[in-house]
Amino acid sequence: MWLDAPRRDLGAFYFFVVLPVTSFFLLYGLPAARASDRRHLALGGILVTVVVASVGIVVSLPLGILLALGRRSRMRR
């Protein structure tokens, strides 16, 4: 949340565009290089762990902040 960070837009681009696209191609393979066997569909290992952890962090952090702010709020809802 460092607002004066240099090249902040580049970091956001990598995190929200490059990481998901790269993860997709690493998990499912390139369409042009598809082999006849379907072993790549049996996902497992470190790549799945990294992808699940990244998605979990990205989803849980804003949700946790919203819940914490809602808990401290004096509004009825």
PDB file of N, CA and C in Angstrom:
ATOM      1  N   MET A   1       0.816  -1.188   0.000  1.00  0.00           N
ATOM      2  CA  MET A   1       0.000   0.000   0.000  1.00  0.00           C
ATOM      3  C   MET A   1       0.866   1.261   0.000  1.00  0.00           C
ATOM      4  N   TRP A   2       2.060   1.164  -0.503  1.00  0.00           N
ATOM      5  CA  TRP A   2       2.983   2.282  -0.583  1.00  0.00           C
ATOM      6  C   TRP A   2       2.607   3.086  -1.810  1.00  0.00           C
ATOM      7  N   LEU A   3       1.986   4.239  -1.615  1.00  0.00           N
ATOM      8  CA  LEU A   3       1.413   5.008  -2.719  1.00  0.00           C
ATOM      9  C   LEU A   3       2.462   5.676  -3.589  1.00  0.00           C
ATOM     10  N   ASP A   4       3.638   5.965  -3.060  1.00  0.00           N
ATOM     11  CA  ASP A   4       4.681   6.631  -3.836  1.00  0.00           C
ATOM     12  C   ASP A   4       5.696   5.646  -4.424  1.00  0.00           C
ATOM     13  N   ALA A   5       5.325   4.380  -4.495  1.00  0.00           N
ATOM     14  CA  ALA A   5       6.251   3.362  -5.000  1.00  0.00           C
ATOM     15  C   ALA A   5       6.523   3.599  -6.483  1.00  0.00           C
ATOM     16  N   PRO A   6       7.770   3.440  -6.900  1.00  0.00           N
ATOM     17  CA  PRO A   6       8.074   3.605  -8.323  1.00  0.00           C
ATOM     18  C   PRO A   6       7.546   2.404  -9.119  1.00  0.00           C
ATOM     19  N   ARG A   7       7.005   2.687 -10.273  1.00  0.00           N
ATOM     20  CA  ARG A   7       6.496   1.658 -11.198  1.00  0.00           C
ATOM     21  C   ARG A   7       5.455   0.756 -10.543  1.00  0.00           C
ATOM     22  N   ARG A   8       4.571   1.355  -9.773  1.00  0.00           N
ATOM     23  CA  ARG A   8       3.517   0.608  -9.105  1.00  0.00           C
ATOM     24  C   ARG A   8       2.571  -0.020 -10.111  1.00  0.00           C
ATOM     25  N   ASP A   9       2.352   0.647 -11.222  1.00  0.00           N
ATOM     26  CA  ASP A   9       1.466   0.123 -12.256  1.00  0.00           C
ATOM     27  C   ASP A   9       2.036  -1.144 -12.887  1.00  0.00           C
ATOM     28  N   LEU A  10       3.350  -1.214 -12.999  1.00  0.00           N
ATOM     29  CA  LEU A  10       3.978  -2.399 -13.572  1.00  0.00           C
ATOM     30  C   LEU A  10       3.805  -3.609 -12.660  1.00  0.00           C
ATOM     31  N   GLY A  11       3.923  -3.419 -11.369  1.00  0.00           N
ATOM     32  CA  GLY A  11       3.703  -4.509 -10.418  1.00  0.00           C
ATOM     33  C   GLY A  11       2.276  -5.012 -10.453  1.00  0.00           C
ATOM     34  N   ALA A  12       1.324  -4.087 -10.541  1.00  0.00           N
ATOM     35  CA  ALA A  12      -0.081  -4.490 -10.633  1.00  0.00           C
ATOM     36  C   ALA A  12      -0.347  -5.232 -11.934  1.00  0.00           C
ATOM     37  N   PHE A  13       0.266  -4.809 -13.030  1.00  0.00           N
ATOM     38  CA  PHE A  13       0.108  -5.492 -14.307  1.00  0.00           C
ATOM     39  C   PHE A  13       0.626  -6.925 -14.227  1.00  0.00           C
ATOM     40  N   TYR A  14       1.796  -7.100 -13.653  1.00  0.00           N
ATOM     41  CA  TYR A  14       2.352  -8.448 -13.513  1.00  0.00           C
ATOM     42  C   TYR A  14       1.464  -9.322 -12.632  1.00  0.00           C
ATOM     43  N   PHE A  15       0.960  -8.750 -11.540  1.00  0.00           N
ATOM     44  CA  PHE A  15       0.194  -9.547 -10.588  1.00  0.00           C
ATOM     45  C   PHE A  15      -1.182  -9.927 -11.126  1.00  0.00           C
ATOM     46  N   PHE A  16      -1.846  -9.007 -11.832  1.00  0.00           N
ATOM     47  CA  PHE A  16      -3.213  -9.265 -12.271  1.00  0.00           C
ATOM     48  C   PHE A  16      -3.330  -9.746 -13.703  1.00  0.00           C
ATOM     49  N   VAL A  17      -2.281  -9.634 -14.511  1.00  0.00           N
ATOM     50  CA  VAL A  17      -2.354 -10.072 -15.913  1.00  0.00           C
ATOM     51  C   VAL A  17      -1.345 -11.184 -16.196  1.00  0.00           C
ATOM     52  N   VAL A  18      -0.092 -10.941 -15.925  1.00  0.00           N
ATOM     53  CA  VAL A  18       0.950 -11.900 -16.302  1.00  0.00           C
ATOM     54  C   VAL A  18       0.870 -13.174 -15.460  1.00  0.00           C
ATOM     55  N   LEU A  19       0.694 -13.064 -14.145  1.00  0.00           N
ATOM     56  CA  LEU A  19       0.638 -14.236 -13.280  1.00  0.00           C
ATOM     57  C   LEU A  19      -0.525 -15.164 -13.636  1.00  0.00           C
ATOM     58  N   PRO A  20      -1.761 -14.678 -13.803  1.00  0.00           N
ATOM     59  CA  PRO A  20      -2.838 -15.607 -14.169  1.00  0.00           C
ATOM     60  C   PRO A  20      -2.647 -16.260 -15.536  1.00  0.00           C
ATOM     61  N   VAL A  21      -2.187 -15.506 -16.521  1.00  0.00           N
ATOM     62  CA  VAL A  21      -1.988 -16.085 -17.857  1.00  0.00           C
ATOM     63  C   VAL A  21      -0.879 -17.124 -17.828  1.00  0.00           C
ATOM     64  N   THR A  22       0.225 -16.804 -17.173  1.00  0.00           N
ATOM     65  CA  THR A  22       1.332 -17.752 -17.067  1.00  0.00           C
ATOM     66  C   THR A  22       0.912 -18.997 -16.302  1.00  0.00           C
ATOM     67  N   SER A  23       0.167 -18.827 -15.223  1.00  0.00           N
ATOM     68  CA  SER A  23      -0.300 -19.978 -14.448  1.00  0.00           C
ATOM     69  C   SER A  23      -1.210 -20.868 -15.280  1.00  0.00           C
ATOM     70  N   PHE A  24      -2.083 -20.260 -16.063  1.00  0.00           N
ATOM     71  CA  PHE A  24      -2.974 -21.051 -16.911  1.00  0.00           C
ATOM     72  C   PHE A  24      -2.186 -21.897 -17.898  1.00  0.00           C
ATOM     73  N   PHE A  25      -1.224 -21.280 -18.578  1.00  0.00           N
ATOM     74  CA  PHE A  25      -0.454 -22.030 -19.566  1.00  0.00           C
ATOM     75  C   PHE A  25       0.454 -23.077 -18.917  1.00  0.00           C
ATOM     76  N   LEU A  26       0.943 -22.805 -17.711  1.00  0.00           N
ATOM     77  CA  LEU A  26       1.749 -23.809 -17.025  1.00  0.00           C
ATOM     78  C   LEU A  26       0.904 -24.976 -16.545  1.00  0.00           C
ATOM     79  N   LEU A  27      -0.340 -24.700 -16.155  1.00  0.00           N
ATOM     80  CA  LEU A  27      -1.210 -25.774 -15.676  1.00  0.00           C
ATOM     81  C   LEU A  27      -1.784 -26.613 -16.813  1.00  0.00           C
ATOM     82  N   TYR A  28      -2.184 -25.987 -17.908  1.00  0.00           N
ATOM     83  CA  TYR A  28      -2.867 -26.703 -18.979  1.00  0.00           C
ATOM     84  C   TYR A  28      -2.036 -26.903 -20.232  1.00  0.00           C
ATOM     85  N   GLY A  29      -0.906 -26.292 -20.334  1.00  0.00           N
ATOM     86  CA  GLY A  29      -0.043 -26.457 -21.502  1.00  0.00           C
ATOM     87  C   GLY A  29      -0.433 -25.527 -22.635  1.00  0.00           C
ATOM     88  N   LEU A  30       0.466 -25.370 -23.571  1.00  0.00           N
ATOM     89  CA  LEU A  30       0.196 -24.542 -24.740  1.00  0.00           C
ATOM     90  C   LEU A  30      -0.720 -25.289 -25.701  1.00  0.00           C
ATOM     91  N   PRO A  31      -1.669 -24.604 -26.326  1.00  0.00           N
ATOM     92  CA  PRO A  31      -2.587 -25.292 -27.246  1.00  0.00           C
ATOM     93  C   PRO A  31      -1.865 -25.926 -28.436  1.00  0.00           C
ATOM     94  N   ALA A  32      -0.799 -25.317 -28.943  1.00  0.00           N
ATOM     95  CA  ALA A  32      -0.092 -25.857 -30.098  1.00  0.00           C
ATOM     96  C   ALA A  32       0.761 -27.073 -29.728  1.00  0.00           C
ATOM     97  N   ALA A  33       1.127 -27.212 -28.483  1.00  0.00           N
ATOM     98  CA  ALA A  33       2.022 -28.294 -28.070  1.00  0.00           C
ATOM     99  C   ALA A  33       1.286 -29.413 -27.346  1.00  0.00           C
ATOM    100  N   ARG A  34      -0.027 -29.509 -27.540  1.00  0.00           N
ATOM    101  CA  ARG A  34      -0.799 -30.537 -26.848  1.00  0.00           C
ATOM    102  C   ARG A  34      -0.471 -31.918 -27.361  1.00  0.00           C
ATOM    103  N   ALA A  35      -0.197 -32.808 -26.442  1.00  0.00           N
ATOM    104  CA  ALA A  35       0.083 -34.193 -26.806  1.00  0.00           C
ATOM    105  C   ALA A  35      -1.223 -34.983 -26.812  1.00  0.00           C
ATOM    106  N   SER A  36      -1.162 -36.165 -27.317  1.00  0.00           N
ATOM    107  CA  SER A  36      -2.365 -36.980 -27.390  1.00  0.00           C
ATOM    108  C   SER A  36      -2.768 -37.512 -26.018  1.00  0.00           C
ATOM    109  N   ASP A  37      -1.816 -37.668 -25.108  1.00  0.00           N
ATOM    110  CA  ASP A  37      -2.178 -38.144 -23.774  1.00  0.00           C
ATOM    111  C   ASP A  37      -2.707 -36.983 -22.937  1.00  0.00           C
ATOM    112  N   ARG A  38      -3.446 -37.303 -21.907  1.00  0.00           N
ATOM    113  CA  ARG A  38      -4.071 -36.278 -21.079  1.00  0.00           C
ATOM    114  C   ARG A  38      -3.478 -36.260 -19.676  1.00  0.00           C
ATOM    115  N   ARG A  39      -2.191 -36.563 -19.538  1.00  0.00           N
ATOM    116  CA  ARG A  39      -1.567 -36.583 -18.218  1.00  0.00           C
ATOM    117  C   ARG A  39      -1.503 -35.197 -17.587  1.00  0.00           C
ATOM    118  N   HIS A  40      -1.532 -34.158 -18.390  1.00  0.00           N
ATOM    119  CA  HIS A  40      -1.437 -32.812 -17.838  1.00  0.00           C
ATOM    120  C   HIS A  40      -2.695 -32.423 -17.068  1.00  0.00           C
ATOM    121  N   LEU A  41      -3.793 -33.170 -17.238  1.00  0.00           N
ATOM    122  CA  LEU A  41      -5.012 -32.856 -16.499  1.00  0.00           C
ATOM    123  C   LEU A  41      -4.944 -33.336 -15.052  1.00  0.00           C
ATOM    124  N   ALA A  42      -4.046 -34.241 -14.742  1.00  0.00           N
ATOM    125  CA  ALA A  42      -3.855 -34.699 -13.372  1.00  0.00           C
ATOM    126  C   ALA A  42      -2.935 -33.703 -12.673  1.00  0.00           C
ATOM    127  N   LEU A  43      -3.503 -32.596 -12.236  1.00  0.00           N
ATOM    128  CA  LEU A  43      -2.711 -31.516 -11.669  1.00  0.00           C
ATOM    129  C   LEU A  43      -2.249 -31.867 -10.266  1.00  0.00           C
ATOM    130  N   GLY A  44      -1.084 -31.428  -9.918  1.00  0.00           N
ATOM    131  CA  GLY A  44      -0.569 -31.651  -8.586  1.00  0.00           C
ATOM    132  C   GLY A  44       0.823 -31.065  -8.476  1.00  0.00           C
ATOM    133  N   GLY A  45       1.303 -30.955  -7.267  1.00  0.00           N
ATOM    134  CA  GLY A  45       2.656 -30.497  -7.065  1.00  0.00           C
ATOM    135  C   GLY A  45       2.757 -29.051  -6.647  1.00  0.00           C
ATOM    136  N   ILE A  46       3.938 -28.531  -6.824  1.00  0.00           N
ATOM    137  CA  ILE A  46       4.251 -27.191  -6.326  1.00  0.00           C
ATOM    138  C   ILE A  46       3.518 -26.098  -7.098  1.00  0.00           C
ATOM    139  N   LEU A  47       3.294 -26.287  -8.397  1.00  0.00           N
ATOM    140  CA  LEU A  47       2.624 -25.249  -9.184  1.00  0.00           C
ATOM    141  C   LEU A  47       1.196 -25.025  -8.705  1.00  0.00           C
ATOM    142  N   VAL A  48       0.476 -26.094  -8.446  1.00  0.00           N
ATOM    143  CA  VAL A  48      -0.894 -25.953  -7.945  1.00  0.00           C
ATOM    144  C   VAL A  48      -0.881 -25.290  -6.577  1.00  0.00           C
ATOM    145  N   THR A  49       0.078 -25.627  -5.745  1.00  0.00           N
ATOM    146  CA  THR A  49       0.184 -25.016  -4.428  1.00  0.00           C
ATOM    147  C   THR A  49       0.416 -23.512  -4.547  1.00  0.00           C
ATOM    148  N   VAL A  50       1.286 -23.101  -5.450  1.00  0.00           N
ATOM    149  CA  VAL A  50       1.567 -21.682  -5.639  1.00  0.00           C
ATOM    150  C   VAL A  50       0.339 -20.954  -6.179  1.00  0.00           C
ATOM    151  N   VAL A  51      -0.364 -21.543  -7.136  1.00  0.00           N
ATOM    152  CA  VAL A  51      -1.545 -20.898  -7.709  1.00  0.00           C
ATOM    153  C   VAL A  51      -2.653 -20.778  -6.667  1.00  0.00           C
ATOM    154  N   VAL A  52      -2.914 -21.842  -5.923  1.00  0.00           N
ATOM    155  CA  VAL A  52      -3.971 -21.803  -4.899  1.00  0.00           C
ATOM    156  C   VAL A  52      -3.613 -20.814  -3.797  1.00  0.00           C
ATOM    157  N   ALA A  53      -2.362 -20.769  -3.394  1.00  0.00           N
ATOM    158  CA  ALA A  53      -1.946 -19.818  -2.360  1.00  0.00           C
ATOM    159  C   ALA A  53      -2.076 -18.383  -2.846  1.00  0.00           C
ATOM    160  N   SER A  54      -1.695 -18.116  -4.091  1.00  0.00           N
ATOM    161  CA  SER A  54      -1.809 -16.752  -4.636  1.00  0.00           C
ATOM    162  C   SER A  54      -3.263 -16.312  -4.702  1.00  0.00           C
ATOM    163  N   VAL A  55      -4.118 -17.172  -5.193  1.00  0.00           N
ATOM    164  CA  VAL A  55      -5.550 -16.825  -5.275  1.00  0.00           C
ATOM    165  C   VAL A  55      -6.123 -16.640  -3.886  1.00  0.00           C
ATOM    166  N   GLY A  56      -5.742 -17.493  -2.957  1.00  0.00           N
ATOM    167  CA  GLY A  56      -6.234 -17.360  -1.592  1.00  0.00           C
ATOM    168  C   GLY A  56      -5.822 -16.056  -0.941  1.00  0.00           C
ATOM    169  N   ILE A  57      -4.596 -15.641  -1.153  1.00  0.00           N
ATOM    170  CA  ILE A  57      -4.121 -14.379  -0.579  1.00  0.00           C
ATOM    171  C   ILE A  57      -4.837 -13.200  -1.210  1.00  0.00           C
ATOM    172  N   VAL A  58      -4.977 -13.233  -2.534  1.00  0.00           N
ATOM    173  CA  VAL A  58      -5.620 -12.110  -3.235  1.00  0.00           C
ATOM    174  C   VAL A  58      -7.080 -11.976  -2.819  1.00  0.00           C
ATOM    175  N   VAL A  59      -7.767 -13.070  -2.585  1.00  0.00           N
ATOM    176  CA  VAL A  59      -9.184 -13.015  -2.221  1.00  0.00           C
ATOM    177  C   VAL A  59      -9.363 -12.724  -0.737  1.00  0.00           C
ATOM    178  N   SER A  60      -8.542 -13.320   0.121  1.00  0.00           N
ATOM    179  CA  SER A  60      -8.778 -13.208   1.553  1.00  0.00           C
ATOM    180  C   SER A  60      -8.354 -11.872   2.149  1.00  0.00           C
ATOM    181  N   LEU A  61      -7.350 -11.229   1.589  1.00  0.00           N
ATOM    182  CA  LEU A  61      -6.904  -9.965   2.170  1.00  0.00           C
ATOM    183  C   LEU A  61      -7.981  -8.870   2.080  1.00  0.00           C
ATOM    184  N   PRO A  62      -8.552  -8.589   0.902  1.00  0.00           N
ATOM    185  CA  PRO A  62      -9.609  -7.570   0.874  1.00  0.00           C
ATOM    186  C   PRO A  62     -10.839  -7.969   1.685  1.00  0.00           C
ATOM    187  N   LEU A  63     -11.167  -9.259   1.680  1.00  0.00           N
ATOM    188  CA  LEU A  63     -12.306  -9.716   2.467  1.00  0.00           C
ATOM    189  C   LEU A  63     -12.056  -9.519   3.957  1.00  0.00           C
ATOM    190  N   GLY A  64     -10.863  -9.821   4.418  1.00  0.00           N
ATOM    191  CA  GLY A  64     -10.516  -9.618   5.824  1.00  0.00           C
ATOM    192  C   GLY A  64     -10.548  -8.151   6.224  1.00  0.00           C
ATOM    193  N   ILE A  65     -10.087  -7.291   5.339  1.00  0.00           N
ATOM    194  CA  ILE A  65     -10.123  -5.853   5.625  1.00  0.00           C
ATOM    195  C   ILE A  65     -11.561  -5.360   5.712  1.00  0.00           C
ATOM    196  N   LEU A  66     -12.403  -5.795   4.780  1.00  0.00           N
ATOM    197  CA  LEU A  66     -13.822  -5.399   4.822  1.00  0.00           C
ATOM    198  C   LEU A  66     -14.507  -5.898   6.089  1.00  0.00           C
ATOM    199  N   LEU A  67     -14.238  -7.119   6.487  1.00  0.00           N
ATOM    200  CA  LEU A  67     -14.840  -7.642   7.714  1.00  0.00           C
ATOM    201  C   LEU A  67     -14.345  -6.896   8.946  1.00  0.00           C
ATOM    202  N   ALA A  68     -13.070  -6.544   8.980  1.00  0.00           N
ATOM    203  CA  ALA A  68     -12.535  -5.801  10.120  1.00  0.00           C
ATOM    204  C   ALA A  68     -13.132  -4.396  10.189  1.00  0.00           C
ATOM    205  N   LEU A  69     -13.269  -3.752   9.034  1.00  0.00           N
ATOM    206  CA  LEU A  69     -13.888  -2.423   9.024  1.00  0.00           C
ATOM    207  C   LEU A  69     -15.362  -2.499   9.391  1.00  0.00           C
ATOM    208  N   GLY A  70     -16.052  -3.528   8.923  1.00  0.00           N
ATOM    209  CA  GLY A  70     -17.458  -3.703   9.272  1.00  0.00           C
ATOM    210  C   GLY A  70     -17.658  -3.971  10.749  1.00  0.00           C
ATOM    211  N   ARG A  71     -16.736  -4.654  11.361  1.00  0.00           N
ATOM    212  CA  ARG A  71     -16.828  -4.945  12.788  1.00  0.00           C
ATOM    213  C   ARG A  71     -16.670  -3.685  13.624  1.00  0.00           C
ATOM    214  N   ARG A  72     -15.818  -2.773  13.178  1.00  0.00           N
ATOM    215  CA  ARG A  72     -15.581  -1.539  13.922  1.00  0.00           C
ATOM    216  C   ARG A  72     -16.605  -0.450  13.631  1.00  0.00           C
ATOM    217  N   SER A  73     -17.428  -0.673  12.623  1.00  0.00           N
ATOM    218  CA  SER A  73     -18.401   0.344  12.223  1.00  0.00           C
ATOM    219  C   SER A  73     -19.519   0.460  13.234  1.00  0.00           C
ATOM    220  N   ARG A  74     -20.089   1.651  13.338  1.00  0.00           N
ATOM    221  CA  ARG A  74     -21.218   1.874  14.234  1.00  0.00           C
ATOM    222  C   ARG A  74     -22.554   1.843  13.483  1.00  0.00           C
ATOM    223  N   MET A  75     -22.511   1.537  12.212  1.00  0.00           N
ATOM    224  CA  MET A  75     -23.746   1.465  11.429  1.00  0.00           C
ATOM    225  C   MET A  75     -24.525   0.204  11.821  1.00  0.00           C
ATOM    226  N   ARG A  76     -25.846   0.243  11.640  1.00  0.00           N
ATOM    227  CA  ARG A  76     -26.663  -0.887  12.027  1.00  0.00           C
ATOM    228  C   ARG A  76     -26.423  -2.089  11.124  1.00  0.00           C
ATOM    229  N   ARG A  77     -26.221  -1.851   9.866  1.00  0.00           N
ATOM    230  CA  ARG A  77     -26.013  -2.965   8.941  1.00  0.00           C
ATOM    231  C   ARG A  77     -24.570  -3.248   8.936  1.00  0.00           C
TER     232      ARG A  77
END
